[in-house]
XYZ file of C-alpha atoms in Angstrom:
670
model
C 0.000 0.000 0.000
C 1.465 3.348 -1.020
C 2.112 6.023 1.566
C -0.416 8.826 1.699
C 0.599 12.294 0.539
C 0.096 15.633 2.273
C -2.945 17.763 1.531
C -2.423 20.855 -0.625
C -4.580 23.937 -1.161
C -5.171 22.753 -4.728
C -7.008 19.722 -3.342
C -10.011 22.020 -3.108
C -10.458 21.223 -6.810
C -10.840 17.514 -5.948
C -13.522 17.827 -3.279
C -17.149 16.906 -4.005
C -19.886 18.486 -1.915
C -23.088 16.576 -1.114
C -26.270 18.351 0.016
C -30.037 18.787 -0.173
C -31.312 15.231 0.348
C -34.959 14.789 -0.702
C -36.640 11.457 -0.026
C -39.277 10.128 -2.435
C -42.785 9.781 -0.952
C -42.576 5.973 -1.132
C -39.319 6.042 0.814
C -37.329 4.159 -1.813
C -35.079 6.814 -3.369
C -33.213 9.948 -2.355
C -32.501 12.781 -4.757
C -29.607 15.016 -3.766
C -27.158 17.583 -5.100
C -23.520 16.874 -5.919
C -21.311 19.931 -6.488
C -17.725 20.175 -7.729
C -15.323 22.795 -9.043
C -15.689 23.118 -12.820
C -12.920 22.037 -15.170
C -11.745 25.614 -15.738
C -11.490 26.145 -11.976
C -13.327 29.442 -12.215
C -16.630 28.311 -10.709
C -18.752 25.343 -9.706
C -21.011 22.800 -11.364
C -23.791 20.864 -9.695
C -26.174 18.139 -10.747
C -28.796 15.957 -9.119
C -28.065 12.356 -8.290
C -30.376 9.548 -7.188
C -29.591 6.819 -4.666
C -31.747 3.727 -4.129
C -32.165 2.995 -0.416
C -32.546 -0.727 -1.020
C -29.544 -1.410 -3.256
C -27.558 1.796 -2.525
C -27.197 2.197 -6.282
C -26.169 5.813 -6.886
C -26.622 7.350 -10.341
C -26.439 10.759 -11.965
C -30.009 11.865 -12.739
C -29.675 15.314 -14.344
C -27.001 16.766 -16.575
C -27.326 20.525 -16.180
C -24.412 22.695 -15.101
C -26.207 24.303 -12.158
C -28.988 21.868 -11.194
C -29.948 22.173 -7.540
C -32.727 22.170 -4.927
C -34.542 18.892 -5.758
C -38.036 18.459 -4.261
C -40.294 15.458 -4.902
C -43.929 15.961 -5.796
C -46.143 14.562 -2.998
C -47.599 11.942 -5.360
C -44.088 10.720 -6.171
C -44.519 10.883 -9.927
C -41.886 13.565 -10.515
C -39.602 16.029 -8.835
C -38.858 19.667 -9.392
C -35.513 21.429 -9.197
C -33.833 24.708 -10.087
C -31.846 25.104 -13.294
C -30.752 28.278 -15.034
C -32.576 29.389 -18.168
C -31.310 32.540 -19.864
C -29.082 33.088 -16.810
C -32.026 33.027 -14.387
C -32.929 30.125 -12.076
C -36.263 28.603 -13.069
C -38.231 25.578 -11.857
C -37.897 22.469 -13.998
C -39.737 19.172 -13.652
C -38.495 15.710 -14.524
C -40.431 12.397 -14.325
C -39.492 10.160 -11.416
C -38.340 7.433 -13.779
C -36.189 9.771 -15.833
C -36.622 11.576 -19.100
C -36.404 15.113 -20.421
C -36.660 17.950 -17.933
C -39.149 20.697 -18.765
C -39.092 24.284 -17.515
C -42.387 25.254 -15.875
C -41.566 28.846 -14.904
C -40.048 31.697 -16.870
C -40.078 34.524 -14.365
C -38.279 37.705 -15.277
C -35.997 37.679 -12.234
C -35.742 33.959 -11.530
C -36.937 31.702 -8.707
C -35.167 31.580 -5.339
C -37.147 28.758 -3.664
C -40.361 26.771 -4.107
C -42.716 24.151 -2.630
C -45.165 21.667 -4.125
C -48.856 21.875 -3.290
C -50.076 18.806 -1.365
C -52.019 17.537 -4.417
C -48.966 17.924 -6.736
C -50.891 20.190 -9.100
C -49.192 23.494 -8.285
C -45.868 25.032 -7.327
C -45.598 27.875 -4.851
C -42.458 29.890 -5.505
C -40.663 33.050 -4.455
C -39.355 35.535 -6.979
C -38.361 39.185 -7.090
C -40.809 41.747 -8.473
C -40.968 45.500 -8.799
C -43.740 46.626 -6.403
C -44.567 49.450 -8.794
C -44.867 47.153 -11.793
C -46.117 43.764 -10.600
C -47.993 43.023 -13.800
C -44.968 43.745 -15.955
C -42.689 41.590 -13.812
C -45.127 38.656 -13.871
C -44.855 38.342 -17.651
C -42.704 35.546 -18.884
C -39.012 36.063 -19.511
C -39.166 35.594 -23.248
C -41.694 38.386 -23.746
C -39.714 40.748 -21.580
C -36.605 40.077 -23.654
C -38.413 41.032 -26.875
C -39.157 44.459 -25.402
C -35.514 45.125 -24.602
C -33.762 47.555 -26.910
C -30.270 46.757 -28.099
C -29.269 50.406 -27.898
C -26.646 51.406 -25.388
C -28.304 52.868 -22.315
C -27.201 56.266 -21.011
C -25.611 56.545 -17.579
C -28.170 57.072 -14.844
C -27.844 58.354 -11.312
C -28.767 56.003 -8.466
C -31.232 57.394 -5.938
C -31.044 55.690 -2.543
C -33.668 56.189 0.137
C -33.506 52.929 2.124
C -31.444 52.435 5.268
C -30.685 48.828 4.300
C -29.775 49.522 0.696
C -27.117 46.848 0.289
C -26.400 43.279 1.368
C -23.285 41.146 1.280
C -23.404 38.746 -1.641
C -26.302 40.602 -3.232
C -24.909 44.083 -3.746
C -26.997 47.237 -3.696
C -30.764 46.961 -3.493
C -32.351 46.791 -6.930
C -35.721 48.213 -5.897
C -37.454 44.842 -6.119
C -39.237 42.836 -3.437
C -39.463 39.054 -2.966
C -43.011 37.755 -3.313
C -44.946 34.513 -3.683
C -46.515 33.210 -6.889
C -48.447 30.046 -7.673
C -47.739 28.159 -10.883
C -50.315 25.576 -11.935
C -48.704 22.685 -13.779
C -49.658 22.905 -17.441
C -50.427 26.612 -17.429
C -48.247 29.230 -19.119
C -48.232 31.940 -16.459
C -48.096 32.167 -12.694
C -50.526 34.024 -10.425
C -49.288 36.506 -7.801
C -50.185 35.490 -4.242
C -48.594 38.391 -2.343
C -47.603 41.926 -3.265
C -46.500 45.087 -1.520
C -43.505 46.899 -0.099
C -42.136 43.963 1.904
C -40.161 40.750 1.364
C -41.255 37.161 1.892
C -38.947 34.901 3.874
C -39.755 31.266 4.645
C -43.096 29.788 3.487
C -45.046 26.510 3.378
C -48.403 25.004 2.347
C -51.003 23.804 4.822
C -51.511 20.016 4.465
C -54.953 20.499 2.869
C -53.578 22.969 0.317
C -56.081 25.640 1.342
C -53.643 28.016 3.055
C -50.054 29.176 2.988
C -47.994 30.321 5.958
C -45.141 32.732 5.381
C -42.664 34.919 7.240
C -42.277 38.615 6.526
C -41.968 42.082 8.034
C -44.855 44.388 7.123
C -44.799 47.972 8.399
C -48.060 48.752 10.155
C -47.279 52.359 11.110
C -44.905 55.119 10.057
C -41.786 53.499 11.526
C -38.977 52.510 9.178
C -39.108 48.700 8.785
C -35.365 48.697 8.066
C -34.817 49.709 11.695
C -36.560 46.578 12.957
C -35.153 43.068 13.218
C -38.607 41.702 14.018
C -40.513 39.493 11.576
C -43.925 37.847 11.784
C -45.873 34.803 10.642
C -48.887 35.313 8.389
C -51.352 32.860 6.894
C -53.122 33.569 3.608
C -55.543 31.448 1.585
C -54.163 29.853 -1.570
C -56.424 32.172 -3.534
C -54.659 35.183 -2.024
C -57.466 36.212 0.318
C -57.969 36.546 4.071
C -54.425 37.322 5.214
C -54.077 36.834 8.969
C -51.213 37.709 11.296
C -50.192 34.989 13.760
C -47.472 36.702 15.822
C -47.383 40.013 17.681
C -44.285 41.702 16.211
C -42.110 40.837 19.192
C -39.948 38.074 17.709
C -37.539 37.428 14.913
C -39.038 34.471 13.051
C -36.796 32.467 10.717
C -38.764 29.395 9.629
C -42.329 28.073 9.810
C -43.984 24.664 9.441
C -47.378 22.972 9.787
C -48.109 19.762 11.645
C -49.193 16.921 9.397
C -52.836 17.272 10.426
C -52.716 21.031 9.821
C -53.785 21.860 13.382
C -50.490 23.267 14.699
C -47.879 25.774 13.606
C -44.226 25.683 14.628
C -41.583 28.325 14.111
C -37.899 28.754 14.724
C -37.402 32.194 16.153
C -35.839 34.482 18.696
C -37.573 36.580 21.330
C -34.501 38.852 21.195
C -34.195 38.803 24.976
C -30.428 38.895 24.458
C -30.576 40.843 21.200
C -28.291 39.419 18.479
C -26.928 36.823 20.894
C -30.337 35.273 21.609
C -30.451 31.548 20.977
C -32.836 30.293 18.300
C -35.785 28.547 19.935
C -38.878 26.552 19.011
C -42.359 28.084 19.381
C -45.607 26.147 18.768
C -49.317 27.097 18.773
C -52.651 25.751 17.541
C -53.661 27.198 14.185
C -57.130 27.962 15.517
C -57.488 29.915 18.766
C -54.430 29.442 20.902
C -51.280 30.962 22.338
C -47.677 30.455 21.334
C -45.692 28.201 23.657
C -41.954 28.807 23.947
C -41.123 25.101 23.832
C -37.349 25.294 24.348
C -37.291 28.222 26.780
C -36.015 26.150 29.698
C -33.600 23.963 27.713
C -30.825 26.566 27.155
C -30.007 25.233 23.672
C -29.331 26.660 20.211
C -31.521 25.301 17.436
C -30.219 25.124 13.843
C -26.646 24.584 12.628
C -24.131 27.148 13.959
C -21.012 25.283 12.823
C -18.178 27.149 11.106
C -16.913 25.262 8.052
C -14.963 26.183 4.925
C -16.761 23.413 3.027
C -20.180 24.975 2.411
C -21.920 28.279 1.876
C -25.566 29.068 1.251
C -26.834 25.550 1.971
C -30.562 25.642 2.671
C -31.551 24.949 6.271
C -34.258 22.669 7.631
C -37.219 24.352 9.270
C -39.312 22.729 12.014
C -40.552 19.253 11.032
C -43.427 17.722 13.009
C -43.602 14.048 13.899
C -46.506 12.173 12.362
C -48.610 12.363 15.525
C -47.861 16.054 16.094
C -46.426 15.514 19.578
C -42.845 16.409 18.639
C -40.764 18.528 16.300
C -37.497 17.378 14.729
C -34.743 19.982 14.622
C -30.975 20.349 14.505
C -29.274 21.478 17.713
C -25.770 22.946 17.955
C -24.189 21.657 21.141
C -20.584 21.554 22.384
C -18.877 21.388 19.025
C -21.376 19.066 17.376
C -24.638 19.431 15.476
C -27.223 16.703 15.919
C -30.815 15.878 15.153
C -33.164 16.000 18.137
C -36.804 15.183 18.805
C -38.389 17.962 20.872
C -41.715 17.468 22.694
C -44.083 20.298 21.704
C -45.430 20.542 25.272
C -41.977 21.637 26.452
C -41.438 18.541 28.593
C -38.043 17.685 27.085
C -36.056 16.530 24.100
C -34.034 13.491 23.086
C -31.162 13.015 20.675
C -31.925 11.134 17.481
C -28.350 11.042 16.169
C -25.058 10.469 17.956
C -21.308 10.895 17.500
C -18.756 13.646 16.969
C -20.098 15.153 13.779
C -21.760 18.060 11.991
C -25.240 17.303 10.611
C -26.184 20.110 8.266
C -29.407 18.799 6.676
C -31.909 15.962 7.096
C -35.047 14.395 5.643
C -37.461 11.756 6.994
C -38.585 8.603 5.201
C -42.190 7.392 5.190
C -41.265 4.642 7.688
C -39.597 6.995 10.170
C -35.943 6.650 9.216
C -33.716 9.654 8.625
C -31.505 10.762 5.782
C -28.652 12.774 7.286
C -26.263 15.039 5.410
C -23.300 15.022 7.745
C -19.624 15.926 7.912
C -16.985 15.127 10.506
C -13.282 15.944 10.975
C -12.325 13.178 8.539
C -14.688 13.945 5.633
C -16.428 17.013 4.119
C -19.961 15.630 3.967
C -22.006 12.676 2.745
C -25.452 11.105 3.127
C -26.302 8.531 5.800
C -29.433 6.488 6.502
C -30.271 6.272 10.222
C -32.767 3.910 11.845
C -33.625 5.675 15.143
C -34.967 2.508 16.776
C -31.887 0.354 16.317
C -29.442 3.292 15.960
C -28.016 1.426 12.968
C -26.626 3.761 10.344
C -25.688 3.045 6.741
C -23.569 5.287 4.574
C -25.343 6.109 1.308
C -22.676 8.155 -0.473
C -18.902 8.342 -0.367
C -17.955 10.761 -3.112
C -14.613 11.782 -1.646
C -13.411 8.247 -0.987
C -10.661 8.214 -3.633
C -9.380 11.629 -2.611
C -9.386 10.814 1.111
C -7.595 7.503 0.540
C -4.853 9.417 -1.255
C -4.187 12.160 1.315
C -3.251 12.267 4.982
C -6.094 13.625 7.101
C -5.199 14.338 10.724
C -7.911 14.031 13.358
C -8.129 16.642 16.131
C -7.684 15.997 19.830
C -10.409 17.549 21.960
C -9.569 19.353 25.192
C -11.422 21.256 27.892
C -10.040 23.576 30.525
C -11.268 25.918 33.228
C -10.919 29.583 32.346
C -9.708 31.981 35.021
C -13.310 32.843 35.944
C -14.259 29.162 36.288
C -16.078 28.671 32.960
C -15.391 25.449 31.062
C -13.922 26.099 27.604
C -13.837 23.500 24.830
C -11.143 23.348 22.191
C -9.160 21.122 19.852
C -5.564 20.596 18.784
C -4.437 19.118 15.472
C -0.954 17.594 15.547
C 0.751 17.111 12.162
C 1.196 13.517 11.052
C 4.698 12.174 11.491
C 5.721 14.584 14.244
C 8.802 13.093 15.882
C 8.694 12.314 19.581
C 10.005 15.263 21.549
C 9.878 17.607 18.551
C 8.709 21.182 18.982
C 6.614 22.501 16.108
C 5.167 25.899 15.143
C 1.505 26.309 16.077
C -1.365 28.386 14.703
C -4.262 29.724 16.770
C -7.414 29.803 14.597
C -10.322 32.069 15.640
C -13.857 31.601 14.304
C -16.186 34.302 13.036
C -19.622 35.340 14.208
C -18.859 35.780 17.038
C -22.080 33.830 17.576
C -20.912 30.696 15.792
C -19.048 27.526 16.760
C -15.992 25.479 15.875
C -16.359 21.762 16.244
C -16.399 18.274 14.803
C -16.327 19.051 11.101
C -13.893 18.999 8.203
C -11.772 22.145 7.721
C -9.487 22.195 4.687
C -7.595 25.206 6.085
C -6.700 23.322 9.269
C -5.666 20.216 7.338
C -3.470 22.288 5.033
C -1.676 23.915 7.970
C -1.073 20.492 9.524
C 0.211 19.186 6.184
C 2.715 22.055 6.130
C 4.013 21.173 9.584
C 1.917 23.421 11.822
C -0.081 22.331 14.837
C -3.477 24.022 15.005
C -5.316 25.210 18.112
C -8.978 26.122 17.756
C -11.511 26.791 20.464
C -14.866 28.347 21.275
C -14.342 31.434 23.427
C -17.180 33.327 25.085
C -19.600 34.623 22.456
C -19.962 31.357 20.556
C -23.074 29.191 20.319
C -23.276 25.641 21.577
C -23.052 26.078 25.339
C -25.505 28.376 27.126
C -27.357 31.644 26.651
C -25.069 33.298 29.185
C -22.003 31.958 27.360
C -23.021 33.376 23.978
C -24.177 36.696 25.441
C -20.971 37.422 27.384
C -19.181 38.973 24.402
C -21.773 41.714 23.885
C -20.292 45.006 25.088
C -17.009 43.280 25.924
C -15.206 42.698 22.605
C -11.539 42.281 23.433
C -12.308 41.456 27.070
C -13.403 38.020 28.253
C -13.223 36.613 24.720
C -9.576 37.708 24.402
C -8.795 36.197 27.819
C -10.410 32.884 26.816
C -8.244 32.670 23.688
C -4.999 33.514 25.474
C -5.807 31.064 28.265
C -6.582 28.394 25.661
C -3.101 28.906 24.210
C -1.608 28.754 27.721
C -3.420 25.491 28.386
C -2.399 23.933 25.061
C 1.250 24.904 25.514
C 1.266 23.321 28.969
C -0.676 20.214 27.944
C 0.893 19.332 24.577
C 4.672 19.097 24.617
C 4.976 19.338 20.817
C 3.750 22.972 20.739
C 6.613 25.434 20.344
C 5.728 28.439 22.493
C 8.389 30.473 20.693
C 6.730 29.927 17.309
C 3.072 30.831 17.697
C 0.961 32.252 14.875
C -2.629 33.496 14.723
C -5.355 33.941 12.110
C -9.110 34.364 11.877
C -11.851 35.759 9.681
C -14.700 38.238 10.253
C -15.024 38.396 14.062
C -11.931 36.179 14.041
C -10.266 38.891 11.942
C -11.316 41.529 14.461
C -9.825 39.413 17.224
C -6.598 38.834 15.247
C -6.287 42.610 14.870
C -7.007 43.036 18.572
C -4.446 40.416 19.563
C -1.555 41.950 17.625
C -2.358 45.324 19.214
C -2.266 43.868 22.735
C 0.497 41.254 22.736
C 3.699 40.426 20.878
C 3.306 36.732 21.678
C 2.752 35.695 18.050
C 5.480 35.657 15.422
C 3.104 36.488 12.570
C -0.617 36.947 11.982
C -3.100 36.813 9.116
C -6.301 38.838 9.423
C -9.142 37.987 7.057
C -12.311 39.965 6.122
C -11.840 41.807 9.402
C -13.133 44.740 11.418
C -10.571 47.345 12.452
C -12.664 50.467 13.158
C -16.145 50.308 14.689
C -16.743 53.998 13.988
C -16.558 53.648 10.221
C -17.964 50.093 10.286
C -21.206 51.573 11.617
C -21.854 53.375 8.344
C -20.292 51.143 5.700
C -21.308 47.582 6.633
C -24.631 46.184 5.448
C -25.361 45.383 9.114
C -23.213 48.101 10.702
C -25.873 50.370 12.157
C -27.606 47.666 14.228
C -24.728 45.230 14.752
C -22.445 47.896 16.220
C -25.120 49.149 18.587
C -25.977 45.609 19.638
C -22.465 44.176 20.001
C -20.453 47.180 21.183
C -23.203 49.203 22.807
C -23.370 52.546 21.080
C -23.604 54.686 17.974
C -21.068 56.967 16.331
C -22.476 60.324 17.428
C -23.046 59.616 21.125
C -20.587 56.837 21.860
C -17.560 57.660 19.714
C -15.080 57.026 22.524
C -16.657 53.654 23.340
C -16.507 52.516 19.718
C -12.920 53.688 19.412
C -11.975 51.922 22.652
C -13.064 48.605 21.125
C -11.478 49.306 17.711
C -8.194 47.495 16.936
C -7.115 50.526 14.902
C -6.843 52.486 18.162
C -3.941 50.232 19.211
C -2.091 50.093 15.891
C 0.992 51.824 17.331
C 1.479 48.824 19.623
C 1.684 46.316 16.772
C 5.029 44.565 16.336
C 3.682 41.340 14.793
C 4.016 41.012 10.984
C 0.424 41.162 9.742
C -0.945 39.905 6.422
C -4.319 41.435 5.515
C -6.657 39.413 3.256
C -9.935 40.944 2.080
C -12.566 40.551 -0.647
C -13.223 43.670 -2.714
C -16.996 43.068 -2.767
C -17.300 42.265 0.939
C -20.242 44.336 2.204
C -20.428 42.673 5.627
C -16.948 43.836 6.630
C -16.209 46.252 3.776
C -12.685 46.460 2.400
C -12.186 49.978 3.782
C -11.693 48.239 7.143
C -8.625 46.540 5.677
C -7.498 49.691 3.888
C -7.488 51.751 7.086
C -5.503 49.124 8.934
C -2.985 48.668 6.124
C -2.351 52.402 5.656
C -1.881 52.924 9.397
C 0.569 50.025 9.633
C 2.545 51.162 6.587
C 2.604 54.775 7.788
C 4.069 53.558 11.082
C 6.668 51.422 9.323
C 5.193 48.100 10.492
C 5.674 44.802 8.672
C 2.496 44.200 6.672
C 1.093 43.172 3.317
C -2.383 43.718 1.852
C -3.996 41.264 -0.597
C -7.277 42.172 -2.288
C -9.444 39.479 -3.863
C -11.544 40.755 -6.802
C -15.253 39.919 -7.153
C -15.213 38.363 -3.685
C -17.787 38.810 -0.926
C -17.639 37.899 2.757
C -18.152 34.274 1.690
C -14.838 33.949 -0.173
C -13.387 31.222 2.063
C -16.538 29.062 1.901
C -18.154 29.595 -1.477
C -16.075 32.099 -3.403
C -14.186 31.749 -6.677
C -12.337 28.409 -6.307
C -9.079 29.723 -7.729
C -9.095 32.607 -5.265
C -9.947 30.238 -2.415
C -6.802 28.286 -3.253
C -4.705 31.444 -3.495
C -6.034 32.587 -0.123
C -4.998 29.317 1.531
C -1.551 29.428 -0.022
C -1.010 33.033 1.089
C -1.831 32.110 4.695
C 0.750 29.321 4.743
C 3.283 31.402 2.807
C 3.121 34.249 5.337
C 3.629 31.938 8.276
C 6.468 30.129 6.509
C 8.212 33.438 5.851
C 8.120 34.391 9.528
C 9.144 31.193 11.288
């Protein structure tokens, strides 16, 4: 057997990503999405595959370049999916037994998501429309193209009157709103279900097909809706009549679902009791005459997947899924470095784990006989599908698309640790030791810091960590105060204290690792992180010279300017730091790494995407200019056409370059 080779950044081109499992109504087949880097390495291709649960036969089922989002019709005769047509995503349908796919929508601005009606005769979908020209935008794409003149258009000014006029990954607001339409199968045009100056979020059909529940934020007075983070649940008839509001504008609602008998509603939401740090909870109520019950209020848990991974971006999340008898809801829970499926009693009496192990479950579906399809990653693999029988706890692997790649390369598994912080809190972390490290050897070590800050490192595959280990670096990563997965108090501690307890947790984690693992070279420590992790990297180099070199990625350096330039700056700064720029300038500056730039002695590499609107590139520019003006050792690398998601879903070639620059900088400063 040949010896395995070390992982390289270019191995990103070899990885296959598996997602979006959709089980057929008869429980015999699973459609899912397989995504890879395209042959030119300048983007991605995806297609839909089909796996038979009985034989485990796994075949390619569609051949488009960007096929995604498969959903079976309830009668099992076909499934729908998204595929681009004239550069816009449209809904296509293909027979369950194979054949030619047919486009059933041709919306002017494309379809973002959809759901089958219970009788399989209609598709409910979300698309963007111009509120001032709904009729024009509901015409089919082909007709709209005929009206387009080929003449060069003159330059026009851009008039902006919204507070939230831009969004990372989407750019500046185009004046359109996201609304619901119903497309009857066999008809040429779709009918508008909602309209107005608001956007539709999550949505679903009632089991009888008579009503549709959806999430939105509708202004009911003269207040600016862009100032509110509250959203509500509404129910409307499938004919577009009798819209009713089911929440009282005191929550942030993220997802909604009906029980199978149509008598209950469940939502994932936040009561915002701890503002942006509030854990996502489960709320349930009867559809007719009843009150919402905060089901998970006493459990102190975080619903949904909060895991940080460089292996996925934009993967759709599961909403609340009722058990057949309506007594429970299935949901993912982020807990102590893992993400697992749980069954939560709707009366609030408790919950039980459905899945087990040190892993990261990012999606699931349920078969007709009560088994579960899990899309799951772990530290040894980037993600595959598994079939779990909850009664026997027997689990079968359905896909293994990275088998050849993983058999070829050396993947190093992390060692988990826990220690008591100086204030008595238990902190969880991990160390990766490079393969082949000689006994007694001392090796350079990198501290990795996650973003969020309300996110979580844990039991998942991280190409960046594996690359560092392959290049001879040990890696320390941990969940300091501010991260999800532990308690509400734990995640809330960072608010108003950036650079305080969180910084102490990280430094104490390094102290613990140095004392516990004799291979860590305390004289050769390095640090990197992105987003909040970039903020903290900037903070660290301004407060200690402990690290030989640092790499800050998509970072925050100045809260004062961040307030006005980030797509979330005005509310995130107030929530996380505790003030605004006109009343609390000194407070914002106190928590800004730029205020401590004169203290920096650590060589700092600055990596930033030019189209990052979450942490705009001016944050990097300010830091770089200050460091250069002071004669500090620094370098600034700008990635074109790259948003805040560069490391997870950006241009594959630039993702590889980013990884290589991180290792190169550390190598140069050993």
